[in-house]
Coordinates of C-alpha atoms and ligand atoms in Angstrom, one line a residue:
M10 CA 165.8 -23.0 1.2
I11 CA 162.1 -22.9 0.6
N12 CA 161.1 -21.2 -2.5
K13 CA 158.1 -18.9 -2.0
N14 CA 157.6 -18.3 -5.7
N15 CA 153.9 -18.6 -6.5
N16 CA 154.8 -19.6 -10.0
M17 CA 156.2 -22.9 -8.9
D18 CA 154.2 -25.4 -10.7
L19 CA 152.2 -28.0 -8.8
K20 CA 154.7 -30.7 -9.4
E21 CA 157.5 -28.6 -7.9
I22 CA 155.4 -27.6 -4.9
W23 CA 154.5 -31.2 -4.2
Q24 CA 158.1 -32.4 -4.7
T25 CA 159.2 -29.9 -2.1
V26 CA 156.4 -30.8 0.3
L27 CA 157.3 -34.5 -0.1
G28 CA 160.9 -33.6 0.6
E29 CA 159.8 -32.0 3.9
I30 CA 157.5 -34.9 4.9
E31 CA 160.1 -37.5 4.1
L32 CA 162.2 -36.1 6.9
Q33 CA 159.4 -36.3 9.4
I34 CA 158.0 -39.8 9.0
S35 CA 159.5 -43.2 8.7
R36 CA 160.7 -44.3 5.4
P37 CA 158.4 -47.3 5.0
N38 CA 155.4 -45.1 5.8
F39 CA 156.6 -42.5 3.3
L40 CA 157.1 -45.1 0.6
T41 CA 153.8 -46.8 1.3
W42 CA 151.6 -43.9 1.6
L43 CA 153.0 -40.9 -0.1
K44 CA 155.4 -42.0 -2.8
E45 CA 152.7 -42.1 -5.4
S46 CA 150.9 -39.0 -4.4
Q47 CA 150.4 -36.0 -6.5
L48 CA 149.2 -32.4 -6.1
I49 CA 146.4 -32.2 -8.7
E50 CA 145.1 -28.7 -8.5
K51 CA 145.1 -25.5 -6.6
N52 CA 142.2 -23.1 -6.4
E53 CA 143.6 -19.7 -6.2
K54 CA 140.3 -18.2 -5.1
D55 CA 139.7 -20.1 -1.9
G56 CA 143.2 -21.4 -1.3
S57 CA 142.3 -25.0 -1.5
V58 CA 144.4 -27.8 -3.0
L59 CA 143.6 -31.3 -4.1
V60 CA 146.0 -34.1 -3.3
G61 CA 145.7 -37.3 -5.2
L62 CA 146.5 -40.7 -3.8
P63 CA 146.8 -44.0 -5.5
N64 CA 144.0 -45.8 -3.6
Q65 CA 141.3 -45.5 -1.1
F66 CA 143.3 -46.9 1.6
A67 CA 146.2 -44.5 1.2
K68 CA 143.7 -41.7 1.0
E69 CA 142.2 -42.5 4.3
W70 CA 145.6 -43.1 5.9
V71 CA 147.1 -39.8 4.8
K72 CA 143.9 -37.9 5.6
N73 CA 143.8 -39.4 9.1
R74 CA 147.4 -39.5 10.0
Y75 CA 149.3 -37.0 8.0
H76 CA 146.8 -34.2 7.3
K77 CA 148.4 -31.7 9.7
L78 CA 151.8 -32.4 8.4
V79 CA 150.7 -32.1 4.8
L80 CA 148.9 -28.8 5.4
S81 CA 151.8 -27.3 7.4
S82 CA 154.3 -28.3 4.8
L83 CA 152.2 -26.9 2.0
R84 CA 151.8 -23.7 3.9
Q85 CA 155.5 -23.3 4.4
I86 CA 155.9 -23.2 0.7
D87 CA 152.7 -21.3 -0.2
G88 CA 151.1 -19.3 2.6
S89 CA 147.9 -18.8 0.6
I90 CA 147.0 -22.5 0.9
R91 CA 144.3 -23.0 3.5
H92 CA 142.6 -26.2 2.9
V93 CA 143.5 -29.6 1.6
D94 CA 141.2 -32.2 0.1
Y95 CA 142.2 -35.7 -0.9
V96 CA 141.0 -37.9 -3.8
V97 CA 141.8 -41.3 -5.3
L98 CA 143.7 -41.1 -8.6
N99 CA 142.9 -43.4 -11.4
N100 CA 146.3 -43.5 -12.8
Q101 CA 149.0 -42.3 -10.6
K102 CA 151.9 -42.5 -13.0
K103 CA 151.4 -40.5 -16.1
N104 CA 148.0 -39.0 -16.0
L105 CA 148.1 -35.3 -15.6
N106 CA 144.4 -34.9 -15.5
P107 CA 143.2 -37.8 -13.5
A108 CA 139.5 -38.6 -13.3
I109 CA 138.4 -38.4 -9.8
T110 CA 136.9 -41.6 -8.7
Q111 CA 134.1 -42.1 -6.3
D112 CA 134.6 -42.6 -2.6
S113 CA 134.1 -46.4 -2.7
P114 CA 136.6 -48.6 -0.9
Q115 CA 136.8 -50.9 -3.9
Q116 CA 137.9 -48.3 -6.3
S117 CA 141.6 -47.6 -6.5
L118 CA 144.7 -47.4 -8.4
I119 CA 144.8 -47.4 -12.2
E120 CA 141.4 -48.9 -12.1
L121 CA 139.8 -46.9 -14.8
K122 CA 142.3 -48.4 -17.2
I123 CA 141.9 -51.8 -15.9
D124 CA 139.4 -54.0 -17.6
P125 CA 136.8 -54.7 -14.9
K126 CA 135.9 -58.1 -16.3
T127 CA 139.4 -59.5 -16.2
N128 CA 141.1 -57.1 -13.7
L129 CA 144.0 -56.9 -16.2
N130 CA 146.1 -53.9 -16.7
P131 CA 146.6 -53.5 -20.5
N132 CA 150.1 -52.0 -20.0
Y133 CA 151.6 -55.4 -19.1
R134 CA 152.3 -57.0 -22.4
L135 CA 154.5 -59.8 -23.6
D136 CA 156.0 -57.6 -26.2
N137 CA 157.3 -55.1 -23.6
F138 CA 158.6 -57.9 -21.4
V139 CA 162.4 -58.3 -21.8
V140 CA 163.5 -61.9 -21.9
G141 CA 166.9 -63.1 -20.8
S142 CA 168.5 -66.0 -19.0
S143 CA 166.9 -65.1 -15.6
N144 CA 163.4 -65.4 -16.9
E145 CA 163.4 -67.5 -20.0
L146 CA 162.1 -70.6 -18.4
A147 CA 159.1 -68.7 -16.9
F148 CA 158.6 -67.0 -20.2
A149 CA 158.6 -70.3 -22.1
A150 CA 156.2 -71.8 -19.6
I151 CA 153.8 -68.9 -20.0
N152 CA 153.9 -69.2 -23.7
A153 CA 153.2 -72.9 -23.5
V154 CA 150.2 -72.2 -21.3
I155 CA 148.9 -69.6 -23.7
K156 CA 148.9 -72.1 -26.5
D157 CA 147.5 -75.0 -24.6
I158 CA 145.3 -73.6 -21.9
G159 CA 144.6 -76.0 -19.0
Q160 CA 146.5 -78.8 -20.7
K161 CA 150.1 -78.5 -20.5
Y162 CA 151.4 -76.9 -17.3
N163 CA 148.7 -76.8 -14.7
P164 CA 149.0 -75.0 -12.3
L165 CA 151.8 -72.9 -13.5
F166 CA 153.6 -71.5 -10.5
I167 CA 156.0 -68.7 -11.0
Y168 CA 158.2 -67.4 -8.2
G169 CA 160.9 -64.8 -7.7
G170 CA 162.0 -61.9 -5.6
V171 CA 160.2 -58.6 -5.3
G172 CA 160.2 -56.5 -8.4
L173 CA 161.5 -59.1 -10.8
G174 CA 158.6 -59.1 -13.2
K175 CA 156.1 -61.7 -11.9
T176 CA 153.1 -59.5 -12.0
H177 CA 154.1 -58.2 -15.4
L178 CA 154.5 -61.6 -16.8
I179 CA 151.3 -63.2 -15.5
Q180 CA 149.2 -60.2 -16.4
A181 CA 150.8 -60.2 -19.9
A182 CA 149.8 -63.8 -20.2
G183 CA 146.2 -62.8 -19.3
N184 CA 146.2 -60.0 -21.8
K185 CA 147.5 -62.3 -24.6
I186 CA 145.0 -65.0 -23.8
V187 CA 142.1 -62.4 -24.0
E188 CA 143.6 -61.2 -27.3
D189 CA 144.1 -64.6 -28.8
Y190 CA 140.9 -66.3 -27.7
K191 CA 138.6 -63.3 -27.7
N192 CA 135.5 -64.0 -25.8
K193 CA 135.8 -67.7 -25.8
V194 CA 138.0 -67.8 -22.7
R195 CA 137.2 -66.0 -19.5
V196 CA 140.2 -64.7 -17.7
L197 CA 140.4 -63.4 -14.2
Y198 CA 143.4 -61.8 -12.5
V199 CA 143.3 -61.3 -8.7
S200 CA 145.9 -60.4 -6.1
S201 CA 145.7 -62.9 -3.2
E202 CA 144.8 -59.8 -1.1
K203 CA 141.7 -59.3 -3.3
F204 CA 140.8 -63.0 -3.1
I205 CA 141.1 -62.9 0.7
S206 CA 139.0 -59.8 1.0
D207 CA 136.3 -61.3 -1.4
V208 CA 136.1 -64.4 0.8
I209 CA 136.0 -62.4 4.0
T210 CA 133.2 -60.2 2.7
G211 CA 131.4 -63.2 1.3
V212 CA 131.4 -64.9 4.7
R213 CA 130.5 -61.8 6.5
N214 CA 127.6 -60.9 4.2
K215 CA 126.5 -64.5 3.9
R216 CA 127.1 -64.3 0.1
M217 CA 129.7 -67.0 -0.2
E218 CA 127.7 -68.6 -3.0
D219 CA 128.3 -65.5 -5.2
V220 CA 132.0 -65.6 -4.4
K221 CA 132.2 -69.2 -5.3
Q222 CA 130.3 -68.6 -8.5
K223 CA 132.6 -65.8 -9.4
Y224 CA 135.8 -67.8 -9.1
R225 CA 134.6 -71.1 -10.4
N226 CA 133.1 -69.6 -13.5
I227 CA 136.3 -68.8 -15.3
D228 CA 138.7 -70.5 -17.6
V229 CA 141.9 -69.0 -16.5
L230 CA 142.5 -67.8 -13.0
I231 CA 145.6 -65.8 -12.4
I232 CA 146.4 -65.2 -8.8
D233 CA 149.2 -63.0 -7.7
D234 CA 151.4 -63.1 -4.6
I235 CA 149.9 -66.3 -3.2
Q236 CA 152.3 -66.3 -0.3
F237 CA 149.8 -64.0 1.5
I238 CA 147.1 -66.6 1.5
G239 CA 148.8 -69.1 3.8
G240 CA 147.7 -69.3 7.4
K241 CA 144.2 -68.0 7.1
P242 CA 142.1 -71.1 7.4
T243 CA 138.9 -69.8 5.8
T244 CA 140.5 -68.3 2.8
E245 CA 143.0 -71.1 2.4
L246 CA 140.2 -73.7 2.4
E247 CA 138.1 -71.7 0.0
F248 CA 141.1 -71.3 -2.2
F249 CA 141.7 -75.0 -2.1
Y250 CA 138.1 -75.8 -3.1
T251 CA 138.3 -73.2 -5.9
F252 CA 141.6 -74.6 -7.0
N253 CA 140.2 -78.1 -7.2
A254 CA 137.0 -77.2 -8.9
L255 CA 139.0 -75.4 -11.6
Y256 CA 141.7 -78.0 -11.9
E257 CA 139.3 -80.8 -12.3
N258 CA 137.6 -79.0 -15.1
Q259 CA 140.9 -78.5 -16.8
K260 CA 140.8 -74.8 -16.3
Q261 CA 144.1 -73.0 -16.2
I262 CA 145.6 -71.7 -13.0
I263 CA 148.6 -69.4 -13.0
I264 CA 150.1 -68.4 -9.7
S265 CA 152.8 -66.1 -8.6
S266 CA 154.7 -66.1 -5.3
D267 CA 157.8 -64.5 -3.9
R268 CA 159.2 -67.9 -3.0
P269 CA 158.7 -71.6 -4.0
P270 CA 155.7 -73.5 -2.5
A271 CA 158.0 -75.4 -0.1
A272 CA 159.1 -72.1 1.4
I273 CA 155.7 -70.8 2.3
P274 CA 155.6 -72.0 5.9
T275 CA 152.0 -71.4 6.5
L276 CA 150.7 -73.1 3.4
E277 CA 148.7 -76.2 4.0
E278 CA 150.3 -79.4 2.9
R279 CA 147.8 -80.5 0.4
L280 CA 147.8 -77.1 -1.3
R281 CA 151.5 -77.2 -1.4
S282 CA 151.6 -80.6 -3.1
R283 CA 149.0 -79.4 -5.6
F284 CA 151.2 -76.5 -6.5
E285 CA 154.2 -78.8 -6.8
G286 CA 152.3 -81.1 -9.1
G287 CA 152.2 -78.6 -11.9
M288 CA 155.0 -76.6 -13.4
I289 CA 157.2 -74.4 -11.3
A290 CA 159.5 -71.8 -12.9
D291 CA 161.5 -69.2 -11.2
I292 CA 162.5 -65.7 -12.2
G293 CA 166.0 -64.7 -11.0
Y294 CA 168.0 -61.5 -11.1
P295 CA 168.6 -60.1 -14.5
D296 CA 172.2 -59.8 -15.7
Y297 CA 173.8 -56.6 -16.9
E298 CA 172.8 -56.9 -20.6
M299 CA 169.2 -57.6 -19.6
R300 CA 169.1 -54.7 -17.2
L301 CA 170.3 -52.4 -19.9
A302 CA 167.7 -53.8 -22.3
I303 CA 165.0 -53.2 -19.8
L304 CA 166.1 -49.6 -19.2
K305 CA 166.1 -49.0 -22.9
T306 CA 162.6 -50.5 -23.3
K307 CA 161.2 -48.4 -20.4
A308 CA 162.8 -45.2 -21.7
Q309 CA 161.5 -45.8 -25.1
Q310 CA 158.0 -46.6 -23.9
K311 CA 157.9 -43.3 -22.1
G312 CA 159.4 -41.4 -25.0
W313 CA 162.4 -40.3 -23.1
I314 CA 165.8 -39.7 -24.6
V315 CA 168.4 -40.7 -22.0
D316 CA 172.1 -40.7 -22.6
E317 CA 173.4 -44.3 -23.1
K318 CA 176.1 -43.6 -20.5
I319 CA 173.4 -42.9 -17.8
L320 CA 171.6 -46.1 -18.7
E321 CA 174.8 -48.0 -18.4
L322 CA 175.6 -46.6 -15.1
I323 CA 172.1 -47.4 -13.7
A324 CA 172.4 -51.0 -15.1
V325 CA 175.8 -51.4 -13.4
K326 CA 174.6 -50.1 -10.0
V327 CA 171.1 -51.4 -9.7
Q328 CA 171.2 -55.2 -9.7
K329 CA 168.6 -56.8 -7.7
N330 CA 165.2 -55.4 -8.6
V331 CA 163.7 -54.3 -11.9
R332 CA 161.2 -52.1 -10.2
E333 CA 164.1 -50.3 -8.6
L334 CA 165.8 -50.0 -12.0
E335 CA 162.7 -48.3 -13.3
G336 CA 162.4 -46.2 -10.2
V337 CA 165.9 -44.9 -10.5
L338 CA 165.4 -44.1 -14.2
N339 CA 162.2 -42.2 -13.3
K340 CA 164.0 -40.2 -10.7
I341 CA 166.9 -39.3 -12.9
V342 CA 164.6 -38.2 -15.7
F343 CA 162.6 -36.2 -13.1
Y344 CA 165.8 -34.5 -11.9
Q345 CA 166.8 -33.6 -15.4
Q346 CA 163.5 -32.2 -16.2
Y347 CA 162.8 -30.2 -13.1
K348 CA 166.0 -29.6 -11.2
D349 CA 169.2 -29.8 -13.2
K350 CA 169.4 -30.3 -16.9
N351 CA 173.1 -31.2 -16.8
L352 CA 173.4 -33.9 -14.2
D353 CA 176.9 -35.2 -14.1
L354 CA 177.6 -38.9 -13.6
K355 CA 178.6 -38.3 -10.0
K356 CA 175.3 -36.7 -9.1
I357 CA 173.6 -39.6 -10.9
E358 CA 175.5 -42.0 -8.8
D359 CA 174.3 -40.2 -5.7
I360 CA 170.7 -40.5 -6.8
I361 CA 171.2 -44.2 -7.5
N362 CA 172.7 -44.8 -4.1
E363 CA 169.9 -42.9 -2.4
T364 CA 167.3 -44.9 -4.1
V365 CA 168.6 -48.4 -4.0
Q366 CA 167.6 -50.5 -1.1
T367 CA 169.8 -53.2 0.2
M368 CA 168.4 -56.6 -0.1
S369 CA 169.5 -59.7 1.7
K370 CA 167.9 -63.2 1.7
N371 CA 166.6 -64.1 5.1
V372 CA 164.0 -62.5 7.2
T373 CA 164.9 -62.3 10.9
A374 CA 162.9 -61.6 14.0
N375 CA 164.5 -58.2 14.1
D376 CA 163.4 -57.4 10.5
I377 CA 159.9 -58.1 11.6
I378 CA 160.1 -56.0 14.7
K379 CA 161.7 -53.2 12.7
A380 CA 159.0 -53.3 10.0
V381 CA 156.2 -53.2 12.6
S382 CA 157.8 -50.4 14.6
D383 CA 158.5 -48.4 11.5
F384 CA 154.9 -48.9 10.4
F385 CA 153.5 -47.6 13.7
E386 CA 156.3 -45.1 14.2
I387 CA 157.3 -46.4 17.6
S388 CA 160.7 -47.6 18.7
P389 CA 161.6 -51.3 18.4
N390 CA 162.3 -51.2 22.1
D391 CA 158.7 -50.4 22.8
I392 CA 157.7 -53.6 21.2
I393 CA 160.4 -55.7 23.0
A394 CA 160.1 -54.0 26.4
R395 CA 157.8 -55.0 29.3
N396 CA 155.9 -51.8 29.4
R397 CA 152.1 -51.5 29.1
K398 CA 151.9 -48.4 27.0
Q399 CA 148.5 -48.5 25.3
N400 CA 149.8 -47.5 21.9
V401 CA 152.2 -50.4 21.7
V402 CA 149.7 -53.1 22.5
E403 CA 148.5 -53.7 19.0
P404 CA 151.9 -53.4 17.3
R405 CA 153.3 -55.9 19.8
Q406 CA 150.4 -58.3 19.1
I407 CA 151.0 -58.0 15.4
T408 CA 154.7 -58.6 15.9
M409 CA 153.9 -61.8 17.8
Y410 CA 151.5 -62.9 15.1
L411 CA 154.1 -62.3 12.4
L412 CA 156.9 -64.0 14.2
R413 CA 154.7 -67.0 14.5
E414 CA 153.4 -66.8 10.9
I415 CA 156.5 -66.0 9.0
L416 CA 159.2 -67.6 11.1
K417 CA 157.2 -70.3 12.7
M418 CA 158.7 -69.5 16.1
S419 CA 157.3 -71.3 19.1
Y420 CA 154.9 -69.5 21.4
P421 CA 157.4 -69.6 24.3
N422 CA 160.2 -68.4 22.1
I423 CA 158.1 -65.5 21.0
G424 CA 157.2 -64.7 24.6
E425 CA 160.9 -64.8 25.5
K426 CA 161.9 -62.5 22.7
L427 CA 159.3 -59.9 23.5
G428 CA 159.8 -59.0 27.1
K429 CA 159.7 -62.4 28.6
R430 CA 156.0 -62.7 28.3
D431 CA 154.1 -65.8 29.1
H432 CA 153.3 -68.1 26.1
T433 CA 149.6 -67.9 26.8
T434 CA 149.8 -64.1 26.2
V435 CA 151.4 -64.9 22.8
I436 CA 148.7 -67.5 22.0
H437 CA 146.0 -65.0 22.9
A438 CA 147.6 -62.3 20.7
C439 CA 148.0 -64.6 17.7
E440 CA 144.4 -65.6 17.9
K441 CA 143.2 -62.1 18.3
I442 CA 145.2 -60.9 15.3
N443 CA 144.2 -63.8 13.2
N444 CA 140.6 -63.2 14.1
E445 CA 140.9 -59.5 13.3
I446 CA 142.5 -60.3 9.9
T447 CA 139.6 -62.6 8.9
T448 CA 136.9 -60.2 9.9
N449 CA 138.3 -56.8 9.2
P450 CA 139.5 -56.1 5.6
T451 CA 141.1 -52.8 6.6
F452 CA 143.1 -54.5 9.3
N453 CA 144.0 -57.2 6.9
Q454 CA 145.3 -54.6 4.4
K455 CA 147.5 -53.2 7.1
I456 CA 149.0 -56.6 7.8
I457 CA 149.6 -57.2 4.1
L458 CA 151.4 -53.8 3.9
I459 CA 153.6 -54.6 6.8
K460 CA 154.5 -58.0 5.3
E461 CA 155.4 -56.4 2.0
Q462 CA 157.7 -54.1 3.9
I463 CA 159.3 -57.0 5.7
F464 CA 160.1 -58.8 2.5
K465 CA 161.1 -55.6 0.7
N466 CA 163.5 -54.7 3.4
S467 CA 165.0 -58.1 3.9
Ligands
ADP513 P1 157.0 -58.4 -9.1 O1 155.5 -58.7 -9.4 O2 157.8 -59.6 -9.4 O3 157.2 -57.8 -7.8 P2 156.6 -56.6 -11.3 O4 156.0 -57.5 -12.3 O5 155.6 -55.7 -10.6 O6 157.4 -57.4 -10.2 O7 157.8 -55.8 -12.0 C1 158.2 -54.5 -11.5 C2 158.5 -53.6 -12.6 O8 159.5 -54.0 -13.4 C3 157.3 -53.4 -13.5 O9 157.2 -52.1 -13.9 C4 157.6 -54.3 -14.7 O10 157.0 -53.8 -15.9 C5 159.1 -54.2 -14.7 N1 159.7 -55.4 -15.2 C6 160.1 -56.5 -14.5 N2 160.7 -57.4 -15.3 C7 160.7 -56.9 -16.5 C8 161.1 -57.4 -17.8 N3 161.7 -58.6 -17.9 N4 160.9 -56.6 -18.9 C9 160.3 -55.4 -18.8 N5 159.9 -54.9 -17.6 C10 160.0 -55.6 -16.5
MG514 MG1 153.9 -58.4 -8.1

């Protein structure tokens, strides 16, 4: 039942709206674009509301694709709403009064908190990182690097599955280095996505020198999710040069990846062997004790008092992903605050089951087809079939490209799998997508999001 009560607070209204929208669009799209959205304000006079989204890209996407849906869902709950505006939030998690950032494509996420010089988020710290058997090697290696920058383990390559703490750990290392060495050591954290887009923009605007300068002028380069770099010749080459320049000058490089260097199929051989020449440490799944410790740390950090029994139940049920552990905790606390003060353990179990995604190890062709079709909200059959519907051309080409890039399938095999198409069609598609990725940052972003989905779902 929809509650027409005007006194519903913004959070409740938005929660209900999201509940509606969730039913209408695919789950990956929902998670990607709307999960971190908020209703920020409502102007009673003119019936306008402001919806906050975590970054520019999400803002554009929601505005262009889901505006009608957002508006109609809002109006179902509150008929006085007439108009929706969208803004980028600076801090999507806690901030109740977010500063509205400017409409520039570069500005996004928690950026107002992030130190623009280093790109580091101060919330990731070593002292709020829980250490246990699954990450103690990586933790020890990070500490050795902090003590002995550029000397001991270079590069330090940390890998592990999604949501197991890679970003947290490498950013925490950056923060600690800044703290310990003050201004003597220049630290820069970038996602490989950011690195790629810098290189693409540099090439496009003929400002590659500036880009080189930026990356070679630092003492500690921390680069996150390197697996996305592989397979793009310009960026990979540029990364290789940057890497060498830093390495030869004994600057420290810290890299994260979702898998070991040997398992990044698109990575060029010489780059791979460079990575393997340093220190490689993995982060595995946390055991029960550690999961419980993490939950306690998170609850404490947020000032929440949560029954030990609930924490134990979450720790038992959520095993494969710390981010999910945190997500479930957030959700339960949210339920308790806004919906039902006395959640019983059965209900909590339901919430956990709803939230937890199943994870398996290997990506298959069907995972890729599914992720692409979910993303574009078409059916997997449309991608596989021999039809020429205009709206499936691009998704199909992207699928071909990803089958090639991720699974290293042969062109004829890809053609065979996707409607018995000729291998030259596949080659053409792969070239076209590759070209688009290197020239169009927005498009590249899209590919990255689809890839994230593939690895998340698999
Ligand atoms: P990854 O980069 O490996 O996908 P993140 O570093 O983003 O994962 O971690 C996901 C979430 O889990 C973050 O909120 C992070 O703070 C938290 N987290 C992961 N591992 C730990 C840990 N050992 N101690 C505390 N928090 C952790
Ligand atoms: Mg990460």
